[in-house]
Coordinates of C-alpha atoms (C1' of nucleotides) in Angstrom, one line a residue:
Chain A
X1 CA 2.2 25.6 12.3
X2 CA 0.0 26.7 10.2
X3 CA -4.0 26.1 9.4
X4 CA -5.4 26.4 6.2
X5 CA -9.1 28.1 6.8
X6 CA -12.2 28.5 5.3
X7 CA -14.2 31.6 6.6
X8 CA -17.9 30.9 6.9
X9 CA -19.5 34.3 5.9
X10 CA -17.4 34.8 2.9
X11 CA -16.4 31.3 1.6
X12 CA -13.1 32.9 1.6
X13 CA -10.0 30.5 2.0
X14 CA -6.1 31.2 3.1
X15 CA -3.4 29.8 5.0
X16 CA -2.9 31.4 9.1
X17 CA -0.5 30.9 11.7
X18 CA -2.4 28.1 14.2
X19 CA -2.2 31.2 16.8
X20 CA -5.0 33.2 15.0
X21 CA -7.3 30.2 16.0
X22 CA -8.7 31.1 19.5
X23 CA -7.9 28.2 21.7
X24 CA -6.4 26.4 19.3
X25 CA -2.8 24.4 19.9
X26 CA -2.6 21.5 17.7
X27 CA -0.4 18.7 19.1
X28 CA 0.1 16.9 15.1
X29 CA -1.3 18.0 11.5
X30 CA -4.4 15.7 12.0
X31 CA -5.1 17.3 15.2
X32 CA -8.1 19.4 14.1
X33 CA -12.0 18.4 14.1
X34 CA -12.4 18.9 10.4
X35 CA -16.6 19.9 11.1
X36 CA -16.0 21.8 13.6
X37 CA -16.2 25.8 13.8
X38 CA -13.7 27.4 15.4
X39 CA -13.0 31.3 16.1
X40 CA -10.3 32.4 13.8
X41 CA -8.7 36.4 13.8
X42 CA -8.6 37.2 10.1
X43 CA -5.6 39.2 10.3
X44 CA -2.1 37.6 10.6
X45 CA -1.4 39.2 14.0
X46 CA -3.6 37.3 17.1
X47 CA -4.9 39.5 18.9
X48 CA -5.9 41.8 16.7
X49 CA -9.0 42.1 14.4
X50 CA -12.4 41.2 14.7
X51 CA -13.4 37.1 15.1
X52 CA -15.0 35.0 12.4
X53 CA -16.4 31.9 12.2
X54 CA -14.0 29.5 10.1
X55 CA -13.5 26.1 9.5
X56 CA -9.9 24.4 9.5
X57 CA -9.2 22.2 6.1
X58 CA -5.8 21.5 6.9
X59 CA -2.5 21.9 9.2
X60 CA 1.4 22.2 7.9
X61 CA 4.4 23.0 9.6
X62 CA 5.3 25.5 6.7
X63 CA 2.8 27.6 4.5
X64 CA 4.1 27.3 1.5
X65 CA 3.9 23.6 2.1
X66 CA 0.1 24.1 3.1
X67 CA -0.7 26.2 0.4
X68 CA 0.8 23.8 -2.6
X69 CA -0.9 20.9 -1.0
X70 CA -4.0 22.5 -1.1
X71 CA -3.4 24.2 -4.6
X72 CA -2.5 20.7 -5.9
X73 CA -5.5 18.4 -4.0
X74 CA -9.1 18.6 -4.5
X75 CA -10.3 19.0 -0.9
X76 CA -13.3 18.0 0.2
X77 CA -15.2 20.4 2.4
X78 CA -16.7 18.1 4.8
X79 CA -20.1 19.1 6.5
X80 CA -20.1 20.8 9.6
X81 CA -21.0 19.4 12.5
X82 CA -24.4 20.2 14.3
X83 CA -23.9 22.0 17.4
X84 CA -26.9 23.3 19.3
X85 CA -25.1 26.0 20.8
X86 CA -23.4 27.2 17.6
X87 CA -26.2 26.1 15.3
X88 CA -27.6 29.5 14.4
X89 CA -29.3 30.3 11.1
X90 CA -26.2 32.2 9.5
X91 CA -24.1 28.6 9.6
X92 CA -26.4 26.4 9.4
X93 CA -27.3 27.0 5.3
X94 CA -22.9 26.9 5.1
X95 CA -23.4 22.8 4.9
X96 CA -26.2 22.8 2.6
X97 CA -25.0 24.8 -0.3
X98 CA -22.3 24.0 -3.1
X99 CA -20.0 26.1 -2.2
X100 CA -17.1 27.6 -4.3
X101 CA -13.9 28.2 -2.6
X102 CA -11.8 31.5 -3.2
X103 CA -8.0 30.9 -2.5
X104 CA -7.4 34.2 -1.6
X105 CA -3.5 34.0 -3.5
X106 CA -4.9 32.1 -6.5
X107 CA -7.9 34.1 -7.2
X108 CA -6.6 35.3 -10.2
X109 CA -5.5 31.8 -11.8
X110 CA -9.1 31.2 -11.3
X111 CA -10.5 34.0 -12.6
X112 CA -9.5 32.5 -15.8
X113 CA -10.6 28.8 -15.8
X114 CA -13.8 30.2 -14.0
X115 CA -15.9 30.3 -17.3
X116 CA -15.0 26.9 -18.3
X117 CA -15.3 25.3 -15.1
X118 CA -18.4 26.5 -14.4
X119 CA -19.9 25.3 -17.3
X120 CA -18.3 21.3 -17.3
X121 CA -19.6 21.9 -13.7
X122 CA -23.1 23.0 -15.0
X123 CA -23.0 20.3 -18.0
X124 CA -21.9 17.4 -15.4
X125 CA -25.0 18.4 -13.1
X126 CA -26.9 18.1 -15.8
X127 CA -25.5 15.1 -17.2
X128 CA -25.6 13.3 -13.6
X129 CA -29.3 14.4 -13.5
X130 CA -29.9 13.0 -16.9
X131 CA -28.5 9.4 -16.6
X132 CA -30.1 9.2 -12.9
X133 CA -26.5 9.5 -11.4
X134 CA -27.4 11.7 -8.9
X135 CA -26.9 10.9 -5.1
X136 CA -28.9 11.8 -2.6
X137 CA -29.7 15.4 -2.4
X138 CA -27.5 15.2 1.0
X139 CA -25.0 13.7 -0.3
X140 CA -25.0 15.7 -3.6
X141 CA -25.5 19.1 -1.3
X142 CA -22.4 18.0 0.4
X143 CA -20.2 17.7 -2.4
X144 CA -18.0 20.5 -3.5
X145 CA -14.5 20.3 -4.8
X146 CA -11.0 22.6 -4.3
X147 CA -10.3 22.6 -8.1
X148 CA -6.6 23.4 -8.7
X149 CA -5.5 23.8 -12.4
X150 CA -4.1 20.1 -12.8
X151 CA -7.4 18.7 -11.9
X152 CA -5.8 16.8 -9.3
X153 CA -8.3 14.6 -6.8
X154 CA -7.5 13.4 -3.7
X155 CA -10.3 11.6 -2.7
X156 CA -8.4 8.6 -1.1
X157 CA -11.4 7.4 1.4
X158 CA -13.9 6.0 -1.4
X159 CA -16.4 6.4 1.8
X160 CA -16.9 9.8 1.5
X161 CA -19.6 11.6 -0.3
X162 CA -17.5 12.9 -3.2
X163 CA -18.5 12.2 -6.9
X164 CA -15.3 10.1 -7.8
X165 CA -13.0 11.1 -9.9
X166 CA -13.1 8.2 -12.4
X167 CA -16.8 9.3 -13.1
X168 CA -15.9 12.7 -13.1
X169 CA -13.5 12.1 -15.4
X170 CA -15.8 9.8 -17.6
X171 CA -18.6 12.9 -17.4
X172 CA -15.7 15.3 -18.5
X173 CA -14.8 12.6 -21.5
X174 CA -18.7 12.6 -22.5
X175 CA -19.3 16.2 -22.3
X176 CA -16.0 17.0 -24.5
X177 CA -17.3 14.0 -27.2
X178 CA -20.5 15.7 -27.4
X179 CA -19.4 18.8 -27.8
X180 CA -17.2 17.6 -30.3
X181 CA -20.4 15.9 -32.0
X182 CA -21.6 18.9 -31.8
X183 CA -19.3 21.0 -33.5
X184 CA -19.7 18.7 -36.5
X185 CA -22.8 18.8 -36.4
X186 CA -22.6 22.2 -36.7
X187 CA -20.4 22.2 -39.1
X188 CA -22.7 19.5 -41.3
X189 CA -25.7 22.1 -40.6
X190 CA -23.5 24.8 -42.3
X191 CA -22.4 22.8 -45.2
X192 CA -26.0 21.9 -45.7
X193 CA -27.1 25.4 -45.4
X194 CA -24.5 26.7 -47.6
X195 CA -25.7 23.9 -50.2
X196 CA -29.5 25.0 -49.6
X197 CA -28.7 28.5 -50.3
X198 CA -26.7 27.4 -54.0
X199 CA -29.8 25.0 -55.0
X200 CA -31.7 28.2 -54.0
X201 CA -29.3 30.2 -56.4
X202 CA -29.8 27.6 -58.8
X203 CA -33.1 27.7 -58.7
X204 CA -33.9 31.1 -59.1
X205 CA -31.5 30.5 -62.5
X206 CA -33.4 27.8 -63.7
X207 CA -36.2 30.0 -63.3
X208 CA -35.2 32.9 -65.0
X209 CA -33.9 30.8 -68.4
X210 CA -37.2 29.0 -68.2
X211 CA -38.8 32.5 -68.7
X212 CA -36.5 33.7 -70.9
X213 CA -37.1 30.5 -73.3
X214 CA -40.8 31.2 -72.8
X215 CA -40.3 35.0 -74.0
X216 CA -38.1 33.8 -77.0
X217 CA -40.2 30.9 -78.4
X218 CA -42.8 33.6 -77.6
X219 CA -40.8 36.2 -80.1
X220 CA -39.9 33.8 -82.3
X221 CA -43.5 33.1 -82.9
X222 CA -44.4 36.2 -83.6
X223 CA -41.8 37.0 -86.1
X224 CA -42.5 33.9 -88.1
X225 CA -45.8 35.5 -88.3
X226 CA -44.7 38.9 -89.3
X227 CA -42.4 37.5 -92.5
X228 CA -45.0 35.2 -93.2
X229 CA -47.4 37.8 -93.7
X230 CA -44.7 39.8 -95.8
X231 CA -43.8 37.4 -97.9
X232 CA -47.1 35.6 -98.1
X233 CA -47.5 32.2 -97.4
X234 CA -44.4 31.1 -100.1
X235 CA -40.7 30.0 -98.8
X236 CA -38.1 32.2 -99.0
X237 CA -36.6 31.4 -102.3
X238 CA -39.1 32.2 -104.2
X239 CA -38.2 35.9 -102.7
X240 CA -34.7 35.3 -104.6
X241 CA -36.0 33.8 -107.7
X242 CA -38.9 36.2 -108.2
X243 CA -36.4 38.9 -107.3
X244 CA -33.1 37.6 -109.8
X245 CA -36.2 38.0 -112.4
X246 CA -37.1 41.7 -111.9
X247 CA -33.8 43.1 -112.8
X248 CA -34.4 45.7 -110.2
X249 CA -31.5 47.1 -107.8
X250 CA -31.4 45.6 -104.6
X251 CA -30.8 48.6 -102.6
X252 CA -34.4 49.8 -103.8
X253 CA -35.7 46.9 -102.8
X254 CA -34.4 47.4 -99.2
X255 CA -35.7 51.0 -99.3
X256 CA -38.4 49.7 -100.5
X257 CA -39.5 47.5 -97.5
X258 CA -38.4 49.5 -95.3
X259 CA -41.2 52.1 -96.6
X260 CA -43.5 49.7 -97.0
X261 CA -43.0 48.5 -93.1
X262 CA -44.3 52.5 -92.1
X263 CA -46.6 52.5 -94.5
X264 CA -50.0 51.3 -92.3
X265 CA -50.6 50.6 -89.2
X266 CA -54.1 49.0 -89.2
X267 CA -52.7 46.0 -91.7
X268 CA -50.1 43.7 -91.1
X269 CA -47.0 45.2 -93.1
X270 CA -47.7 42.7 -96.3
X271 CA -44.7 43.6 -98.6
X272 CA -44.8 43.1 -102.1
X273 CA -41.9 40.8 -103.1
X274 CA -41.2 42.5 -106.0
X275 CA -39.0 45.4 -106.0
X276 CA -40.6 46.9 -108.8
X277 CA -43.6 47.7 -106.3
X278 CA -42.5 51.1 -104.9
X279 CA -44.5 53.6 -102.8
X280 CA -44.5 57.1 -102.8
X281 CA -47.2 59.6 -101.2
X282 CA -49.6 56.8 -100.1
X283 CA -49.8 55.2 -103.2
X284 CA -48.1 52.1 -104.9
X285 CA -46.9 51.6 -108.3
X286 CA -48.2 48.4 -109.5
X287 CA -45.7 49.4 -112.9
X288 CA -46.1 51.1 -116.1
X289 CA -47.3 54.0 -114.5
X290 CA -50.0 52.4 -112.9
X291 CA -50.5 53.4 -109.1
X292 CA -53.0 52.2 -106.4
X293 CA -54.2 53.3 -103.1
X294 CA -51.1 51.9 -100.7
X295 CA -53.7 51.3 -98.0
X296 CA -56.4 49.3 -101.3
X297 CA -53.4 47.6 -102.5
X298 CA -52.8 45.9 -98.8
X299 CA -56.3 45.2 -98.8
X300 CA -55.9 43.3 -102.0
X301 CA -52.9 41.6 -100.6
X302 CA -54.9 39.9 -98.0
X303 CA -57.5 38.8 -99.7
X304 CA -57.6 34.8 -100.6
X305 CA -57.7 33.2 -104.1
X306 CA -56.8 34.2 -106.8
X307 CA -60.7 34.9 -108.1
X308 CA -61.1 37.2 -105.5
X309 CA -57.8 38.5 -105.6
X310 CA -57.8 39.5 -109.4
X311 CA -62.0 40.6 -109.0
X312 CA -60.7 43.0 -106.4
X313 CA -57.3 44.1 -108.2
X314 CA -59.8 45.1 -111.2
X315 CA -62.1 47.3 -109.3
X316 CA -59.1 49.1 -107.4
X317 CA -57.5 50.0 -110.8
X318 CA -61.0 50.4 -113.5
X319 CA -63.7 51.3 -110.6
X320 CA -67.0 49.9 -111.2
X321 CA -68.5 52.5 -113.2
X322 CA -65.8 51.6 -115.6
X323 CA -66.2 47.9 -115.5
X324 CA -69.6 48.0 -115.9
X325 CA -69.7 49.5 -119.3
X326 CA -66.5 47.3 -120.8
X327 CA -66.1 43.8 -121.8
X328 CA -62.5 41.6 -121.2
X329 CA -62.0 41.6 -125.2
X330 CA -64.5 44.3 -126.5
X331 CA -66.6 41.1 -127.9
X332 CA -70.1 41.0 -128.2
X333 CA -71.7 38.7 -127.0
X334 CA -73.0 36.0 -129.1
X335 CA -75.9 34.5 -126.8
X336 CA -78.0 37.9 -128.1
X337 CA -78.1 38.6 -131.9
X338 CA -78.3 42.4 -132.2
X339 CA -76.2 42.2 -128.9
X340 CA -73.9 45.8 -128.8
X341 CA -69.6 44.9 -128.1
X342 CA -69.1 46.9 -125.2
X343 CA -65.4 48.7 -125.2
X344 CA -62.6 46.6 -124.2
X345 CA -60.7 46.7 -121.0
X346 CA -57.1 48.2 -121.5
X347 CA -54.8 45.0 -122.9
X348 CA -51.6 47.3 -120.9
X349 CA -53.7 47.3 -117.2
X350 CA -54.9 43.4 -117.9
X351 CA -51.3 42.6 -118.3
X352 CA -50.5 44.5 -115.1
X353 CA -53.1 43.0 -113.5
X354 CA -52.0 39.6 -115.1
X355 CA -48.3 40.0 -113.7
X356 CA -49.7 40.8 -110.2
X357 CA -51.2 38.0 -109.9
X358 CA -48.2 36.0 -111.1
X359 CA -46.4 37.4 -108.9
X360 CA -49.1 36.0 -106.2
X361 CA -48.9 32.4 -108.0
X362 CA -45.1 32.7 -108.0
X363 CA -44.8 32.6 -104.1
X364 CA -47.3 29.6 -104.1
X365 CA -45.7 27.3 -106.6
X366 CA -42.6 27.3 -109.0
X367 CA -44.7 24.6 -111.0
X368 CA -45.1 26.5 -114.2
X369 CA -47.6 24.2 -115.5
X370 CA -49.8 25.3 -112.3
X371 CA -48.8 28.8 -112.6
X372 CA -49.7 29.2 -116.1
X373 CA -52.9 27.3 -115.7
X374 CA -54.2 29.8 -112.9
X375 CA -53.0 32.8 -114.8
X376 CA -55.1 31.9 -117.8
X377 CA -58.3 32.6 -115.8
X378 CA -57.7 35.9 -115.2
X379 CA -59.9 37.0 -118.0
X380 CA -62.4 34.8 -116.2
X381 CA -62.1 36.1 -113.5
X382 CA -62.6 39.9 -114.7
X383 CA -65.7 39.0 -116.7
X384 CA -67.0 37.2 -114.1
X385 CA -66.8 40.4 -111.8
X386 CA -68.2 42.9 -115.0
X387 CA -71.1 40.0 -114.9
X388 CA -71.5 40.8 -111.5
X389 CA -71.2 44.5 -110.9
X390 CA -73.9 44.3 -114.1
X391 CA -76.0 42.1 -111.7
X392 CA -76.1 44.2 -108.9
X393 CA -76.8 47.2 -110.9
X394 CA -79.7 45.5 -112.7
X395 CA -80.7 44.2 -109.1
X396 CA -81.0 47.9 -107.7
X397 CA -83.0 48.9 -111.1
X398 CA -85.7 46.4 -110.6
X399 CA -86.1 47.3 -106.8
X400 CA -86.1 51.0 -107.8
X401 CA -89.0 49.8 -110.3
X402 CA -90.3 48.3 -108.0
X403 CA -90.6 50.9 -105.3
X404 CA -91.4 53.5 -108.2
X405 CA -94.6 50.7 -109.2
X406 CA -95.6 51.3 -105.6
Chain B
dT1 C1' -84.5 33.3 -82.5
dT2 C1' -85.6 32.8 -87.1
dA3 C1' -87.1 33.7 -91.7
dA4 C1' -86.4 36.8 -95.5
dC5 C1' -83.4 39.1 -98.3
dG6 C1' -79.2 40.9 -100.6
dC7 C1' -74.6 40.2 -102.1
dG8 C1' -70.7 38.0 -103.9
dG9 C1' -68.2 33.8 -105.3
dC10 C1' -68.2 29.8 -107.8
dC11 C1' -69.7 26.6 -111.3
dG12 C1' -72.0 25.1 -115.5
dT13 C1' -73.6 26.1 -120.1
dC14 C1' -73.7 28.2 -124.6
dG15 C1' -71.8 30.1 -128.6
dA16 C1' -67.9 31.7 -131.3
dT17 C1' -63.3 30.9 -132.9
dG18 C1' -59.0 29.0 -134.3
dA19 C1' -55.7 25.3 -134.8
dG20 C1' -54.8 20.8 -136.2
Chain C
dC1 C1' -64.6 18.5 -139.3
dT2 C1' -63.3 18.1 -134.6
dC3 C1' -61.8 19.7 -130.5
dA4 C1' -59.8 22.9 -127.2
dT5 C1' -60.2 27.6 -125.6
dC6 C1' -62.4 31.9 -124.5
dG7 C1' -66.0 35.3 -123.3
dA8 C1' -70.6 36.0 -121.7
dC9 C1' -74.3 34.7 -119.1
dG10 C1' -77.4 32.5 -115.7
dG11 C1' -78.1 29.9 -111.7
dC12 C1' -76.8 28.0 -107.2
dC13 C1' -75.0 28.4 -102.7
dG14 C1' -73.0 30.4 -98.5
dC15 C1' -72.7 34.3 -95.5
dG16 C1' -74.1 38.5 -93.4
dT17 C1' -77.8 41.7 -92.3
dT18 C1' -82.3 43.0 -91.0
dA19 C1' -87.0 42.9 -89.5
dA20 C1' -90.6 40.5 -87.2

DNA sequence: TTAACGCGGCCGTCGATGAG
DNA sequence: CTCATCGACGGCCGCGTTAA
């Protein structure tokens, strides 16, 4: 007969021959005080070894028999009995601890359920603690189970203090459902971080063209400014009907702007819209051999009107000492008697200066009733500034009088 | 800060002229 | 003769500068 044991100092379990048990001679395989400690030689042969304390789980006639039966049944490890005489400290904590039992031939098998067991075992403690299913703490301290692989529970005598296995198995059931909520949880956490991260993506995007719009309208601005400046404040075909006029090339004209766009860099690049404008050395050529200061002639360009436009034009091309000597028409005039006709202004520069400021007009208006009605006061315009100039002149000679009376 | 002053632009007037 | 146009001229006004 056999006993199946469970050593006290090392929790260490295995099948013996009943004749390793010191005074030990079972009569049946119930005849054995379950709490009990008995004196058990670890090695097969009696006789022979050192004794330990042990406890006997269960008798068989074979070992093989023993051993399945206790591979295939949960046993319960029942609490050992209280004996004064045997009572000494190094039992007495056996009772009181959860103990895990090591089949000394299975220890292996274990080895690789261990991980898993032990943490249902650790998730069912906690989940019995949770819900307040929790025996007593001696009952609970009391309660340890011989786990074979099939999960197999033997706990026949609903008596005993053993969790039983329906609510084990209904812990096990809750424990794998919420760890299967949790997995798709999980999984719902990644999909939301994964969608997170494109909005982020997105985002940024959004951000980006938002700046780039900004940076475009910002360009597109400034170039309307820039061709509004060059081609004054008229639309763009008057560019092509002024131009089809001028009978110029067009590659000139090109070259033309594109000299005119290096020319300076203090005023806006204000480009003639006639070709026949060219520059060369600094200097433009207004036609007929006529040629301004570049830097004057952008000066003029600016300048708003057409009175001041033309009143500056004249100056740049006579100069006031000249101006203020000639007349528009070489007329005298008629408000004095013995009045002397000053010398006319050159009829070849008025009609440059008359052209420039069609050209002016032209980008305005293609009304030729309008155009032709401002042009007309161009002589205006020029006596006006001789008036002027003549003014000023006789201004400065009455304060030099004046400071010469004092 | 403010008044005085100079300068330049604009407008009105006058006289001459030429076309109808 | 009348009227529209042109040149010359003077005056007014706004703006900028300067001195008190």
């Amino acid at each position: 007969m056999y006993a199946f044991v469970r050593f006290l100092e090392d929790n260490v379990c295995y099948a013996l021959p009943v004749s390793c048990v010191q005074d030990f001679s079972p009569q049946s395989q119930v005849d054995f005080d379950n709490q009990r400690v008995y004196t058990v030689y670890r090695n097969l042969e009696p006789d022979q070894g050192a004794l330990h304390k042990a406890q006997i789980l269960a008798l068989a006639e074979d070992k093989t028999d023993l051993e399945n039966s206790v591979i295939q049944k949960k046993i319960k490890i029942p609490k050992l009995s209280v004996n004064p005489l045997e009572d000494t400290g190094e039992f007495k904590d056996y009772g009181e601890e959860e103990m895990e039992l090591r089949h000394s031939k299975r220890q292996d098998g274990r080895k690789q359920h261990e991980g898993t067991h032990k943490s249902i075992e650790a998730v069912v403690a906690r989940l019995e603690k949770q819900n307040g299913m929790s025996r007593s703490s001696n009952c609970s301290s009391e309660e340890a189970f011989i786990e074979t692989s099939e999960n197999t529970n033997i706990s026949d005598n609903v008596n005993d203090p053993v969790v039983p296995r329906v609510v084990y198995e209904e812990l096990l059931r809750s424990y794998q459902q919420q760890q299967e909520e949790m997995r798709h949880i999980q999984q719902e956490l990644e999909r939301t971080r994964r969608q997170l991260v494109q909005q982020a993506k997105k985002l940024k995007e959004y951000g980006t063209l938002v700046s780039e719009v900004k940076e475009l309208r910002d360009l597109n601005r400034r170039l309307q400014d820039v061709l509004l400046l060059r081609l004054g404040s008229g639309p763009a075909i008057e560019l092509e009907k002024v131009k089809s006029e001028t009978h110029e090339p067009e590659p000139e004209l090109r070259n033309t702007f594109k000299e005119e766009a290096n020319t300076s860099s203090y005023y806006p690049a204000v480009i003639p819209v006639m070709d026949k404008y060219t520059l060369e050395n600094g200097k433009v050529h207004l036609g007929s051999g006529i040629w301004v200061d570049a830097e004057k002639w952008h000066q003029v360009q600016v300048t708003q009107g057409d009175s001041k436009f033309t009143k500056n034009l004249a100056v740049m091309i006579w100069g006031t000492d000249v101006l203020k000597n000639r007349s528009v028409t070489g007329v005298a005039t008629k408000k004095k008697k013995d009045a002397v006709p000053k010398p006319p202004l050159s009829p070849h520069k008025l009609s440059i200066v008359r052209e420039c400021l069609y050209d002016r007009i032209a980008q305005d208006t293609v009304d030729e009733t309008e155009i032709a009605q401002r042009l007309s006061k161009v002589n205006k315009y020029i006596c006006e500034k001789i008036m002027d100039i003549n003014k000023s002149c006789k201004n400065e000679e009455r304060r030099e009088a004046k400071y010469s009376m004092q």
